[in-house]
C-alpha positions in Angstrom: 113.5 -66.9 77.9 117.4 -65.4 78.6 120.1 -66.9 76.3 123.0 -66.7 78.5 120.7 -69.2 80.8 121.0 -72.0 78.1 123.1 -75.0 77.5 122.8 -77.3 74.9 121.3 -80.7 75.5 121.6 -83.5 72.7 119.7 -87.0 73.7 121.2 -89.5 71.2 119.6 -93.3 70.8 121.5 -96.1 68.6 119.0 -94.9 66.0 118.8 -91.3 65.8 119.6 -87.8 67.3 116.4 -87.8 69.7 117.2 -84.3 70.6 119.7 -81.4 69.9 119.1 -77.9 71.1 119.6 -75.3 73.2 117.5 -75.3 76.8 116.9 -74.1 80.0 116.8 -77.3 82.1 116.7 -80.8 81.9 115.3 -83.5 84.2 115.6 -87.4 84.0 115.9 -90.1 86.7 119.0 -91.7 87.4 119.9 -95.0 89.5 120.9 -92.3 92.4 117.8 -91.0 92.0 116.1 -87.8 90.1 117.8 -85.1 88.8 117.3 -81.5 87.5 120.2 -79.5 85.9 120.7 -76.3 85.0 123.3 -74.4 83.1 127.1 -74.2 85.4 126.1 -77.8 86.4 129.0 -79.3 88.1 131.0 -81.8 85.8 129.2 -85.0 86.4 128.6 -88.4 84.7 125.7 -90.9 85.4 123.8 -94.0 85.0 120.7 -93.3 83.1 117.3 -95.4 85.0 113.9 -95.4 83.7 111.3 -92.2 84.2 110.4 -89.3 82.2 112.4 -86.9 80.5 111.6 -83.5 80.8 113.3 -81.4 78.5 112.6 -77.0 79.3 113.3 -75.3 76.2 111.7 -72.0 74.6 108.4 -73.3 73.7 108.0 -74.5 77.7 108.5 -78.0 79.0 107.9 -81.5 77.1 107.9 -85.0 78.7 109.3 -88.4 76.8 110.1 -92.2 77.9 113.8 -92.3 78.8 114.4 -95.6 79.8 118.0 -96.1 79.8 121.5 -95.5 79.1 124.3 -93.1 80.3 124.7 -89.0 80.8 127.7 -86.9 80.8 126.9 -83.5 82.2 129.0 -80.1 82.0 128.5 -76.7 82.8 127.4 -75.9 79.3 126.7 -79.1 77.8 124.7 -82.5 78.5 125.1 -85.5 76.6 122.7 -88.3 76.8 123.7 -91.9 75.3 120.0 -93.4 75.2 119.3 -97.1 74.5 115.1 -95.9 73.8 113.7 -92.1 74.6 110.3 -91.8 72.7 107.4 -89.2 72.5 104.3 -89.3 73.9 103.2 -89.5 70.4 105.2 -92.6 69.8 104.2 -95.0 72.1 101.1 -97.5 71.8 99.7 -97.3 75.1 97.6 -100.6 74.8 101.0 -102.1 74.1 102.2 -100.8 77.0 99.5 -101.6 79.5 100.1 -105.5 78.2 103.9 -105.4 78.8 103.2 -103.7 82.1 100.5 -106.3 83.0 103.2 -109.2 82.0 105.7 -107.9 84.1 103.7 -108.0 87.0 102.6 -111.4 86.4 106.1 -112.2 86.1 106.8 -111.0 89.0 104.2 -112.0 91.1 104.6 -115.4 90.1 108.3 -115.7 90.7 109.5 -118.9 89.8 112.8 -120.3 89.0 112.8 -119.6 85.2 112.2 -116.1 86.0 115.1 -113.6 85.6 113.6 -111.0 88.6 116.0 -108.5 87.5 115.1 -108.7 83.7 110.6 -108.4 84.3 111.5 -105.7 87.0 112.9 -103.3 84.1 110.5 -104.4 82.2 107.5 -102.9 84.7 109.6 -99.6 85.3 109.9 -99.1 81.1 105.7 -99.6 80.7 105.1 -98.0 83.7 107.5 -95.0 82.6 105.6 -95.2 78.9 102.4 -95.1 80.5 102.9 -91.9 82.8 104.3 -89.9 79.8 100.8 -90.2 78.1 99.4 -89.2 81.1 
């Protein structure tokens, strides 16, 4: 991988620095759609939507579950401030499947005491976790 194609990526959660280092590309979901970033990208600030974070470095692509946050994109650096990010090894598949089923039931019931926005986000996060395990 050519050094001149690399830029710095830093992914931070309230608990830890999840990832920090040189990468050739990063992909993730935003509220406006999926985005792929290479070195030299125009400056941009985006809201992160739950989905798969793909980090492409010297070892090849690595996937993680990225749940929500903000990203600052600059020509030579990307910083993602995330609510939660998980490597596949950190995800409990049974718990994620149970969360998906609970969220689907809440959305199907649509009772007056159900927060539909919250149930929708919970479903997106559970699906994100399950997809990163595939």
